[in-house]
PDB file of C-alpha atoms in Angstrom:
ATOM      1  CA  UNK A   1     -60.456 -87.159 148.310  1.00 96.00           C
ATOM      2  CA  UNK A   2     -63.934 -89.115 147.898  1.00 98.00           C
ATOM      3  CA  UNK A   3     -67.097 -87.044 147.952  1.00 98.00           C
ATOM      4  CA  UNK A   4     -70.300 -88.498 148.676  1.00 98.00           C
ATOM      5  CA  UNK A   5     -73.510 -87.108 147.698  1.00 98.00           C
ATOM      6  CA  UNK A   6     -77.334 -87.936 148.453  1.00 98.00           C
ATOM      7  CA  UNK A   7     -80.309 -86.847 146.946  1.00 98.00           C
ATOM      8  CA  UNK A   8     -83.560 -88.193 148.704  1.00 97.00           C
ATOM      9  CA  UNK A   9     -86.597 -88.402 146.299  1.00 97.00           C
ATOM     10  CA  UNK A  10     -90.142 -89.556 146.054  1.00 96.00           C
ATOM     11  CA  UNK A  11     -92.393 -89.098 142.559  1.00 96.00           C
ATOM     12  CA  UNK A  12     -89.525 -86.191 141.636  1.00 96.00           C
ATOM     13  CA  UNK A  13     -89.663 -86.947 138.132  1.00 96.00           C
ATOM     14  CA  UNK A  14     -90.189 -83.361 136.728  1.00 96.00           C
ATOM     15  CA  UNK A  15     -86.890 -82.538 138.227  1.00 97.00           C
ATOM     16  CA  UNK A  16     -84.334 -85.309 138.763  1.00 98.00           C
ATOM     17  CA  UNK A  17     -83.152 -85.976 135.556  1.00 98.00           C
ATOM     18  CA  UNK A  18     -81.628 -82.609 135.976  1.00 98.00           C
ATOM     19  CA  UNK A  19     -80.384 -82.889 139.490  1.00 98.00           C
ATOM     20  CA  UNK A  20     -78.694 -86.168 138.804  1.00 98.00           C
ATOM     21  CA  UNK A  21     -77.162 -84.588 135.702  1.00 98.00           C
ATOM     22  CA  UNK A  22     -75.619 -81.706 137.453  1.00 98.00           C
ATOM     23  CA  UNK A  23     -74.008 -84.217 140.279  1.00 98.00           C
ATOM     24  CA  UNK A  24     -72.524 -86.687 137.108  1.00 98.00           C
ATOM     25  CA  UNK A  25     -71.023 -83.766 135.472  1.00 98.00           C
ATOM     26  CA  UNK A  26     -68.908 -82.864 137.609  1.00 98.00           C
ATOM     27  CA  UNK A  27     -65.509 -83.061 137.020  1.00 97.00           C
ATOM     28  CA  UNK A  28     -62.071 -82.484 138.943  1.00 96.00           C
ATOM     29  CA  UNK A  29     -59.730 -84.334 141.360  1.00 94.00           C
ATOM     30  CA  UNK A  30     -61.820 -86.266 143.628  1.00 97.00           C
ATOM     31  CA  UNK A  31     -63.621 -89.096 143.801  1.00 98.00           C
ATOM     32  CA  UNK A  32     -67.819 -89.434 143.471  1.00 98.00           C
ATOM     33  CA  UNK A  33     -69.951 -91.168 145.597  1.00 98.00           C
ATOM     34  CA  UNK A  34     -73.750 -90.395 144.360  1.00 98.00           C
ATOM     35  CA  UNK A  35     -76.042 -92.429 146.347  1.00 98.00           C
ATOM     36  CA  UNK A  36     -80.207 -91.594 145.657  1.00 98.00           C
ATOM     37  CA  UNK A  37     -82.665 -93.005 148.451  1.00 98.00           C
ATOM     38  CA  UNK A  38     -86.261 -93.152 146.529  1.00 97.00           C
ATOM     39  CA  UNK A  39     -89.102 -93.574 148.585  1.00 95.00           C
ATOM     40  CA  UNK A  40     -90.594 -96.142 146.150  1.00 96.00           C
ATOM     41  CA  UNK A  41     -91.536 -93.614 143.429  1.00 96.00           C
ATOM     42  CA  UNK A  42     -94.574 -94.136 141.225  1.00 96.00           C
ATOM     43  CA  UNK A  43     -94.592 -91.498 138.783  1.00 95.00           C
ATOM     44  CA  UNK A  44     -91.469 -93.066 136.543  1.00 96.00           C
ATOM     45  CA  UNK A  45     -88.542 -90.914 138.681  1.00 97.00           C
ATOM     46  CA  UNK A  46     -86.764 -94.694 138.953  1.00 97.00           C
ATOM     47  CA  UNK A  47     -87.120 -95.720 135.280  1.00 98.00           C
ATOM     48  CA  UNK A  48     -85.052 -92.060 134.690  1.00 98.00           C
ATOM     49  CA  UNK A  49     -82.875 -93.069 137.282  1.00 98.00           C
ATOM     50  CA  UNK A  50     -82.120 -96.774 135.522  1.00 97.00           C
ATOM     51  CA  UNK A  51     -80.734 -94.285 132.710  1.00 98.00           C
ATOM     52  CA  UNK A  52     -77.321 -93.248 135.504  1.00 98.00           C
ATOM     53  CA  UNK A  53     -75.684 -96.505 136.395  1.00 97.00           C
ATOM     54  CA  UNK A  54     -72.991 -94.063 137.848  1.00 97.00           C
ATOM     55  CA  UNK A  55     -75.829 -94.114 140.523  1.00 97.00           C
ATOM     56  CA  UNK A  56     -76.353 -96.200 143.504  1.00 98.00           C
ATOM     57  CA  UNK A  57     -80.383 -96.166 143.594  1.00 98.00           C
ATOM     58  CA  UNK A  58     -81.839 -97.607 147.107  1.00 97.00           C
ATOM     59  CA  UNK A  59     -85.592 -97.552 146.901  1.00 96.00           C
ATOM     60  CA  UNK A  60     -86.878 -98.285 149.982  1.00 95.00           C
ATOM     61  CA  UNK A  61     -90.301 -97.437 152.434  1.00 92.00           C
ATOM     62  CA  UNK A  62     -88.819 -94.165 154.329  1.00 87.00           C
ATOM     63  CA  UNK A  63     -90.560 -92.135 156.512  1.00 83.00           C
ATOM     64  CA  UNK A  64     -89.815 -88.883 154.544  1.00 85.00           C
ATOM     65  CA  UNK A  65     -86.870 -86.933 153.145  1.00 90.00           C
ATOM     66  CA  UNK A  66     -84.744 -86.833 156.587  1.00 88.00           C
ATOM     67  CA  UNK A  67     -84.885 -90.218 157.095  1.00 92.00           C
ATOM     68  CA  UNK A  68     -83.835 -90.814 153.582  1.00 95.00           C
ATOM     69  CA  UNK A  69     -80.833 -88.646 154.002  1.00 96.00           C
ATOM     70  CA  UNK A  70     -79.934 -89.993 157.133  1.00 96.00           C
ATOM     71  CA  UNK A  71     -80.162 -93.479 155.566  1.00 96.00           C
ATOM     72  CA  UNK A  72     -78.242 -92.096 152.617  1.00 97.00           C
ATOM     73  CA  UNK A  73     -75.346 -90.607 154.793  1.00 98.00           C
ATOM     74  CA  UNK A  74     -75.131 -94.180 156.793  1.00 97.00           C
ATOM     75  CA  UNK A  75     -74.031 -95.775 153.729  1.00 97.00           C
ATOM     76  CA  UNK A  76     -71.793 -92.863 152.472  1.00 98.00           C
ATOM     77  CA  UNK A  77     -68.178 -94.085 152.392  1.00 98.00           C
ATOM     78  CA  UNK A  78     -66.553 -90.198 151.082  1.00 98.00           C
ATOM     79  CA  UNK A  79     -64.521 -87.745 153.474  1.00 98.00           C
ATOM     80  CA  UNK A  80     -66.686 -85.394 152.675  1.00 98.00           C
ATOM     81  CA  UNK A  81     -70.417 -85.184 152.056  1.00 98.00           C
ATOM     82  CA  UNK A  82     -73.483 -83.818 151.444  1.00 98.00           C
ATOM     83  CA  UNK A  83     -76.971 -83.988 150.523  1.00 98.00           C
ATOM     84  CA  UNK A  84     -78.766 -82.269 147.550  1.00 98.00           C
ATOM     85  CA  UNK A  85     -82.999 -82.691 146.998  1.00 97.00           C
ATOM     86  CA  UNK A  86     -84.275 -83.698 144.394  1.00 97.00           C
ATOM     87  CA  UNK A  87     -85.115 -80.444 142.680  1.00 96.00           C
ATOM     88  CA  UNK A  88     -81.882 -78.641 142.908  1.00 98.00           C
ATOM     89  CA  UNK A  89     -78.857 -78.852 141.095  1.00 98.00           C
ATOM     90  CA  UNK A  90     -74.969 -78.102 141.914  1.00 98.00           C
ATOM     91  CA  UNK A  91     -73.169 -75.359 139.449  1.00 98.00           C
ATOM     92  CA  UNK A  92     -70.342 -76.969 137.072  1.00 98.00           C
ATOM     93  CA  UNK A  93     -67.171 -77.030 138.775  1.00 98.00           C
ATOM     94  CA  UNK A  94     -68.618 -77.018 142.105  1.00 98.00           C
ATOM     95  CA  UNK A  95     -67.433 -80.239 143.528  1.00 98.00           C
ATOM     96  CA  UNK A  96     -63.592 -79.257 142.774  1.00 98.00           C
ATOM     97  CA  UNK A  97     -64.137 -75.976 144.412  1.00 98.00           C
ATOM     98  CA  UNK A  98     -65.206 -77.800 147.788  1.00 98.00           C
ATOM     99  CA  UNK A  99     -62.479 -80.543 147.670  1.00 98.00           C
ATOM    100  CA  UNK A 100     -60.071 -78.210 147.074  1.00 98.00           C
ATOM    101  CA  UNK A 101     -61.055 -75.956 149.514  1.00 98.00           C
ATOM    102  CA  UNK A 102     -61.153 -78.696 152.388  1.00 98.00           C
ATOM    103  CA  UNK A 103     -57.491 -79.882 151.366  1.00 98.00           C
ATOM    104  CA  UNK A 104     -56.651 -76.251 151.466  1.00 97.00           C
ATOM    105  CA  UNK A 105     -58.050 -76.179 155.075  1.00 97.00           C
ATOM    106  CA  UNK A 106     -57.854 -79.454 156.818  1.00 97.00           C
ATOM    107  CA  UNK A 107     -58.738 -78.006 159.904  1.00 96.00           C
ATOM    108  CA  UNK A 108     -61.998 -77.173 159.011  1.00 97.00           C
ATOM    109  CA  UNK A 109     -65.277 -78.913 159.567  1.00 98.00           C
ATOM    110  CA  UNK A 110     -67.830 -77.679 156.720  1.00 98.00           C
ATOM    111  CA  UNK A 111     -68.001 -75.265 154.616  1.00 98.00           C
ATOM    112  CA  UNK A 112     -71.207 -73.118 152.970  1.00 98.00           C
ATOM    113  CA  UNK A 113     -71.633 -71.145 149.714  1.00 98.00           C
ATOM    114  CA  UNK A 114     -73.709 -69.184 147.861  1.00 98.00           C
ATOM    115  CA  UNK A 115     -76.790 -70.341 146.042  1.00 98.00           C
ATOM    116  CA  UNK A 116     -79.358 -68.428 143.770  1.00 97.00           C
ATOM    117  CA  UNK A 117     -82.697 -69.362 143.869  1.00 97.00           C
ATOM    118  CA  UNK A 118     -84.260 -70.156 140.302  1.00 97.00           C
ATOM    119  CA  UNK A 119     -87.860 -71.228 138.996  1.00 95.00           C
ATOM    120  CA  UNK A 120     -89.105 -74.358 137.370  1.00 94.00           C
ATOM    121  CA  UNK A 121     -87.549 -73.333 134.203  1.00 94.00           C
ATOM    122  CA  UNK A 122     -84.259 -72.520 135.716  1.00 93.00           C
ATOM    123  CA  UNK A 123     -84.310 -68.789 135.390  1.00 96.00           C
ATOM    124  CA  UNK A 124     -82.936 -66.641 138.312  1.00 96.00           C
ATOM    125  CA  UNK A 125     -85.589 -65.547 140.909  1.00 94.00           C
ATOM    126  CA  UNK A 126     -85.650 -63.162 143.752  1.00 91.00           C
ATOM    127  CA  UNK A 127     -81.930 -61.756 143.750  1.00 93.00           C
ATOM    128  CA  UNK A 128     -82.567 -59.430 146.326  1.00 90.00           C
ATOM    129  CA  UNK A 129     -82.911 -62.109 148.637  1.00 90.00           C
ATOM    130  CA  UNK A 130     -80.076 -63.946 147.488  1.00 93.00           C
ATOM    131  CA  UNK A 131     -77.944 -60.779 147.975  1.00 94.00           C
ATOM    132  CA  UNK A 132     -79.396 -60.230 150.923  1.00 92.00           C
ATOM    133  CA  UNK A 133     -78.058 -64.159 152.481  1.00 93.00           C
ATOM    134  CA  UNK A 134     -74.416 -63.548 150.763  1.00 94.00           C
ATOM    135  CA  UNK A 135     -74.195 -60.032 152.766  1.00 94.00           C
ATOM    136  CA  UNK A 136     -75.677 -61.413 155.839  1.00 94.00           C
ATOM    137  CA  UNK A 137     -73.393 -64.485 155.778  1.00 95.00           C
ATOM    138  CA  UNK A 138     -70.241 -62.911 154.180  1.00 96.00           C
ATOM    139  CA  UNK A 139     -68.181 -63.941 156.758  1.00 96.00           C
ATOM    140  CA  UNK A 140     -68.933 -66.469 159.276  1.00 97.00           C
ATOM    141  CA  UNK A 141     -70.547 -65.691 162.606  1.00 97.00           C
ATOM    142  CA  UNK A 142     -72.161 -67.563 165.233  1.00 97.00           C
ATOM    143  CA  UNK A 143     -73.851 -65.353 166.787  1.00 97.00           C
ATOM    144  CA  UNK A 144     -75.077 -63.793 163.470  1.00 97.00           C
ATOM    145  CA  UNK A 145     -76.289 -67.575 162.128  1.00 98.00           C
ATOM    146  CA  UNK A 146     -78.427 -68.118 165.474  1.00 98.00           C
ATOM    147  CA  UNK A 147     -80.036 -64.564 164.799  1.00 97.00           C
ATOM    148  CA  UNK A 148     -81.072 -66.063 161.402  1.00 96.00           C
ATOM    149  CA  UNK A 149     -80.441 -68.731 159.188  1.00 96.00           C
ATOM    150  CA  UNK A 150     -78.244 -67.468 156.034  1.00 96.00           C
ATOM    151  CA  UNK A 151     -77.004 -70.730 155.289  1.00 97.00           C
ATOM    152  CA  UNK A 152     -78.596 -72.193 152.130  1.00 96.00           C
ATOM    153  CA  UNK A 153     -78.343 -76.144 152.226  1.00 97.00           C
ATOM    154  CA  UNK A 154     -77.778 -76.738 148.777  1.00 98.00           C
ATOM    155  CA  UNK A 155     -74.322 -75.155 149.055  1.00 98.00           C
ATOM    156  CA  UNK A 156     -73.247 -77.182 152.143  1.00 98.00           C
ATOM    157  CA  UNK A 157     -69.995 -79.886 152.758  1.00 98.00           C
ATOM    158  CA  UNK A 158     -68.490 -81.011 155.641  1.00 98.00           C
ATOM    159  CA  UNK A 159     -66.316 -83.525 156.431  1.00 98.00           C
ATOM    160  CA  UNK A 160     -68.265 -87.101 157.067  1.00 98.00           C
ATOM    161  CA  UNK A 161     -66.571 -87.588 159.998  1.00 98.00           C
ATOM    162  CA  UNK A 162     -67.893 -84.436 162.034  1.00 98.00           C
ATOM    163  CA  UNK A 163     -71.511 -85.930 160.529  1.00 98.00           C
ATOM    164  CA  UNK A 164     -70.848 -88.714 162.252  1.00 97.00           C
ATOM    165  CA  UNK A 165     -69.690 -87.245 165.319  1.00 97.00           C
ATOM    166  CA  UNK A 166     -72.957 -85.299 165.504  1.00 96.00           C
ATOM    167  CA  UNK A 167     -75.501 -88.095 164.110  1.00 94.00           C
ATOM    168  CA  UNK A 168     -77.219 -86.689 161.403  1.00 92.00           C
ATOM    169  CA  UNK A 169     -80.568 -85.179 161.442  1.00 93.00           C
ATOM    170  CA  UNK A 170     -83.030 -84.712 163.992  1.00 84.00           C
ATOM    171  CA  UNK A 171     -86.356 -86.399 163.016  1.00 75.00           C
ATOM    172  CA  UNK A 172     -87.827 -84.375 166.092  1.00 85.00           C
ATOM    173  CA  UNK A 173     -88.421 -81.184 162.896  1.00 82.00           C
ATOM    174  CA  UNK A 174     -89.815 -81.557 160.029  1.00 82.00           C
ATOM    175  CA  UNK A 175     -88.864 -78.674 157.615  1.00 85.00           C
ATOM    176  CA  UNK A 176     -85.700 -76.916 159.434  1.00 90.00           C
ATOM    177  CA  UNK A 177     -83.609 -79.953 160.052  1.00 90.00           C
ATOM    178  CA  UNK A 178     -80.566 -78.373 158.356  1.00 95.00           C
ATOM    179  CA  UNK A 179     -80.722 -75.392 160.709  1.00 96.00           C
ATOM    180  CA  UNK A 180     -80.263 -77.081 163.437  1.00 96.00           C
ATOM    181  CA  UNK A 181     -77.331 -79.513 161.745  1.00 97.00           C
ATOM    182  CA  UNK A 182     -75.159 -76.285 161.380  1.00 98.00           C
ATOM    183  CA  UNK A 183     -75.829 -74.705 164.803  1.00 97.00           C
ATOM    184  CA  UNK A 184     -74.687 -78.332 166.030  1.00 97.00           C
ATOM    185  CA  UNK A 185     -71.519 -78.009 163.731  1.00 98.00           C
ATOM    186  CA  UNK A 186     -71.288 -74.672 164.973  1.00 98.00           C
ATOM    187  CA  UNK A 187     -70.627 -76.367 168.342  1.00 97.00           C
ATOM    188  CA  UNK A 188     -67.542 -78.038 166.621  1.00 97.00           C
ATOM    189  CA  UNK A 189     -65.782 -75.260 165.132  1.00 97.00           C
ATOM    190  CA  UNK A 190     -66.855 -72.114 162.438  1.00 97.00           C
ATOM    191  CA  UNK A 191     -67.887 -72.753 159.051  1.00 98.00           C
ATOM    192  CA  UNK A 192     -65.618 -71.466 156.073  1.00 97.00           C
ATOM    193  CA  UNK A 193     -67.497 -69.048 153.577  1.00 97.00           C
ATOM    194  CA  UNK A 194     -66.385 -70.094 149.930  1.00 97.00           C
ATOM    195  CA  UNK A 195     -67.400 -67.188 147.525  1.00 96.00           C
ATOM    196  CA  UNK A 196     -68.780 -68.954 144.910  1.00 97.00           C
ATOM    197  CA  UNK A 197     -72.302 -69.876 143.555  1.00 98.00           C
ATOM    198  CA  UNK A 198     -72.070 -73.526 144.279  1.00 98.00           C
ATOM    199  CA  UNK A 199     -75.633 -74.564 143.629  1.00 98.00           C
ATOM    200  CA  UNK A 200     -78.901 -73.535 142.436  1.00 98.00           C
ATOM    201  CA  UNK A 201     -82.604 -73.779 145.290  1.00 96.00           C
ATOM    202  CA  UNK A 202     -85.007 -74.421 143.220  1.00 96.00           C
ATOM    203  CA  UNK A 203     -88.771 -72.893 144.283  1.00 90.00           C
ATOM    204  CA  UNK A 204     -92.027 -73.794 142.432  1.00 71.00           C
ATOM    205  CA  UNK A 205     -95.527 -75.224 143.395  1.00 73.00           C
ATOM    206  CA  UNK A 206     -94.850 -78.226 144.561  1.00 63.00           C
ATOM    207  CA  UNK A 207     -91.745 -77.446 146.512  1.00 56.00           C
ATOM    208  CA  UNK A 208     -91.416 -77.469 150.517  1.00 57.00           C
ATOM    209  CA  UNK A 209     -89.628 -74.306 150.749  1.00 55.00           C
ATOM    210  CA  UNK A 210     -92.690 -72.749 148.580  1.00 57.00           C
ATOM    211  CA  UNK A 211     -95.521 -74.531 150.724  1.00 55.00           C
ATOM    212  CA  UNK A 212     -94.445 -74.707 154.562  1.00 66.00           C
ATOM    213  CA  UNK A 213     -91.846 -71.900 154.719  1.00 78.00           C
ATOM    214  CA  UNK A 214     -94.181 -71.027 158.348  1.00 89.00           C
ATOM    215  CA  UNK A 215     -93.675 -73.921 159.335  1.00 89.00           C
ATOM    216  CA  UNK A 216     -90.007 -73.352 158.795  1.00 90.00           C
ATOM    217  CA  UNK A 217     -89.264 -70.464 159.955  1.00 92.00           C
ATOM    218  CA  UNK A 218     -91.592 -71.356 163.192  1.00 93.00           C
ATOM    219  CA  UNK A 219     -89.162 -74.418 163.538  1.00 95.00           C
ATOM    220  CA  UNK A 220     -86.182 -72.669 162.998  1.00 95.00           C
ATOM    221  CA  UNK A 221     -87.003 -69.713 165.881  1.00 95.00           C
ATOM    222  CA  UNK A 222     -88.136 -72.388 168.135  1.00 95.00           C
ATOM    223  CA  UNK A 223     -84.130 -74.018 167.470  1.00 96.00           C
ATOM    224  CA  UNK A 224     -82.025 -70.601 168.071  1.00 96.00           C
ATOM    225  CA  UNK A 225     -84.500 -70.016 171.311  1.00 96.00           C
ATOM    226  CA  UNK A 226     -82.370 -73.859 171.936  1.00 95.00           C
ATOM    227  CA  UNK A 227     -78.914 -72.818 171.201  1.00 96.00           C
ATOM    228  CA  UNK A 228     -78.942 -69.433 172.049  1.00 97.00           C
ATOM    229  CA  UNK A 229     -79.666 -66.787 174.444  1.00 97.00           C
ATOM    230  CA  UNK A 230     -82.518 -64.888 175.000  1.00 96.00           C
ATOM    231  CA  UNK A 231     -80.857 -61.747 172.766  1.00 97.00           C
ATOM    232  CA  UNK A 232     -80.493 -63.994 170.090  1.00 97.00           C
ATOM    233  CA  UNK A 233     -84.016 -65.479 170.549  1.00 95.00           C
ATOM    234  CA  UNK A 234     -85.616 -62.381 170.125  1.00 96.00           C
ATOM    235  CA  UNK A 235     -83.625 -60.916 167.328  1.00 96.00           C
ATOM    236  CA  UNK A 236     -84.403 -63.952 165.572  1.00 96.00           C
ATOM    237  CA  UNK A 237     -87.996 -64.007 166.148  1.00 95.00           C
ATOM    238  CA  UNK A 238     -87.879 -60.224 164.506  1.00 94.00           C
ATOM    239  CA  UNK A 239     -86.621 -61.707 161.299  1.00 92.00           C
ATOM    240  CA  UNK A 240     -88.457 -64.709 160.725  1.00 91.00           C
ATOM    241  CA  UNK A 241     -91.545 -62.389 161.196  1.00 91.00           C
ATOM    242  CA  UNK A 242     -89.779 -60.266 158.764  1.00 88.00           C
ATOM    243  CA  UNK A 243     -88.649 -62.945 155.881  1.00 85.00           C
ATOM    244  CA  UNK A 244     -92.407 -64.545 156.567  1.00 85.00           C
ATOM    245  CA  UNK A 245     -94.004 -61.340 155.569  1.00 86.00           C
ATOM    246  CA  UNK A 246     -91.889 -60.836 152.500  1.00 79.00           C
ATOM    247  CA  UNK A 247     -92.581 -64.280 151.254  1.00 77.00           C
ATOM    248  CA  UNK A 248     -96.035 -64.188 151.826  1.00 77.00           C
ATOM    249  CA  UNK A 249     -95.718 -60.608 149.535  1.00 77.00           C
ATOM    250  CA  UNK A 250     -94.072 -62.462 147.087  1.00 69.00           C
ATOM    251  CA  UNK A 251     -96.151 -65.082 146.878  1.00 64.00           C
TER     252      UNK A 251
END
């Protein structure tokens, strides 16, 4: 089994080196594909990345992270893929988990674990809402992912060939593009829960999550109004006004 994995980055030097790391290390029986799409970096993130020839570095004029990861995935040759950012970082043993969990299941589509959030040092932040996601999302439910998104990206596989089917992401958002990718896998078939920490969302300053989680959780309400019904449209708008209020607290 051949996994393919793509980070998107753009002047991510403070955190790469570590991201990269934690996708090279793994180790188990499959097959890596790591593929980075830089959007011409200036800050010395592709003189780091010179360091991994295990990489395939593309940089390239992009018009932002989803178009990077939709170039990314394009060139991706692995059954199964996914994309990791540039500040985040996969758990050791993580990729063996997921390919054996897709052989185990090869009727399945994708698959989602869990995934603590840490700082810029790496420590473990805000358990409480990480607990909060792995109760919510303990076992798969449609109806319970378009009242709120407990998916974390960072811990999400599928199989490339149901990417394919769908066609990636949808430039149309610009900070809830992977909501909408799993309601459209939804479509497809249910999502597998694997209880494990598979990686580790990484919040700081500088981060998108940290800066335009409004914008968000505005984006993702507006998509669940889409898919769903109006039941699930107004449950939904309950909790983003909900999670929006606690981050702003914890901010």
């Amino acid at each position: 089994m051949k996994i393919s994995i793509v980070t998107p980055v753009r002047n991510g030097k403070r955190f790469i080196r570590q991201t990269v790391e934690s996708v090279l290390n793994q180790q188990g029986e499959f097959e890596l594909e790591y593929i980075v799409c830089d959007g011409q970096s200036t800050d010395g993130t592709l003189e780091i990345l010179a360091e991994y020839p295990e990489c395939t570095v593309i940089s390239r004029k992009d018009g932002g992270p989803f178009h990077a990861i939709n170039y990314g995935m394009d060139l991706a040759s692995g059954d199964i893929g996914a994309w990791l950012n540039a500040d985040d970082i996969y758990l050791p043993g993580t990729l063996a988990k997921v390919a054996r969990c897709f052989q185990e299941h090869p009727e399945t589509g994708w698959l989602y674990g869990n995934c603590p959030i840490i700082d810029e040092n790496g420590r473990e932040i805000r358990r409480p809402i990480t607990l909060y996601k792995e109760l919510i999302g303990f076992r798969y439910s449609h109806n319970m992912l378009l009242c709120e998104n407990f998916i974390n990206q960072p811990a999400t596989f599928w199989r490339m060939s149901l990417w394919r089917e769908l066609g990636g992401l949808n430039s149309i958002y610009k900070a809830a593009w992977d909501y909408e990718l799993w309601l459209k896998m939804a479509q497809k078939g249910p999502a597998i829960h694997l209880h494990a920490d598979l990686a580790a969302f990484r919040r700081h300053a500088g981060s998108i999550s940290e800066n335009f989680f409004e914008k968000q959780f505005a984006e993702e309400l507006a998509i669940a109004r889409q898919y769903g019904n109006r039941i699930h449209g107004a449950i939904h708008a309950f909790n983003a006004w909900k999670i929006v209020t606690a981050y702003k607290l914890l901010s």
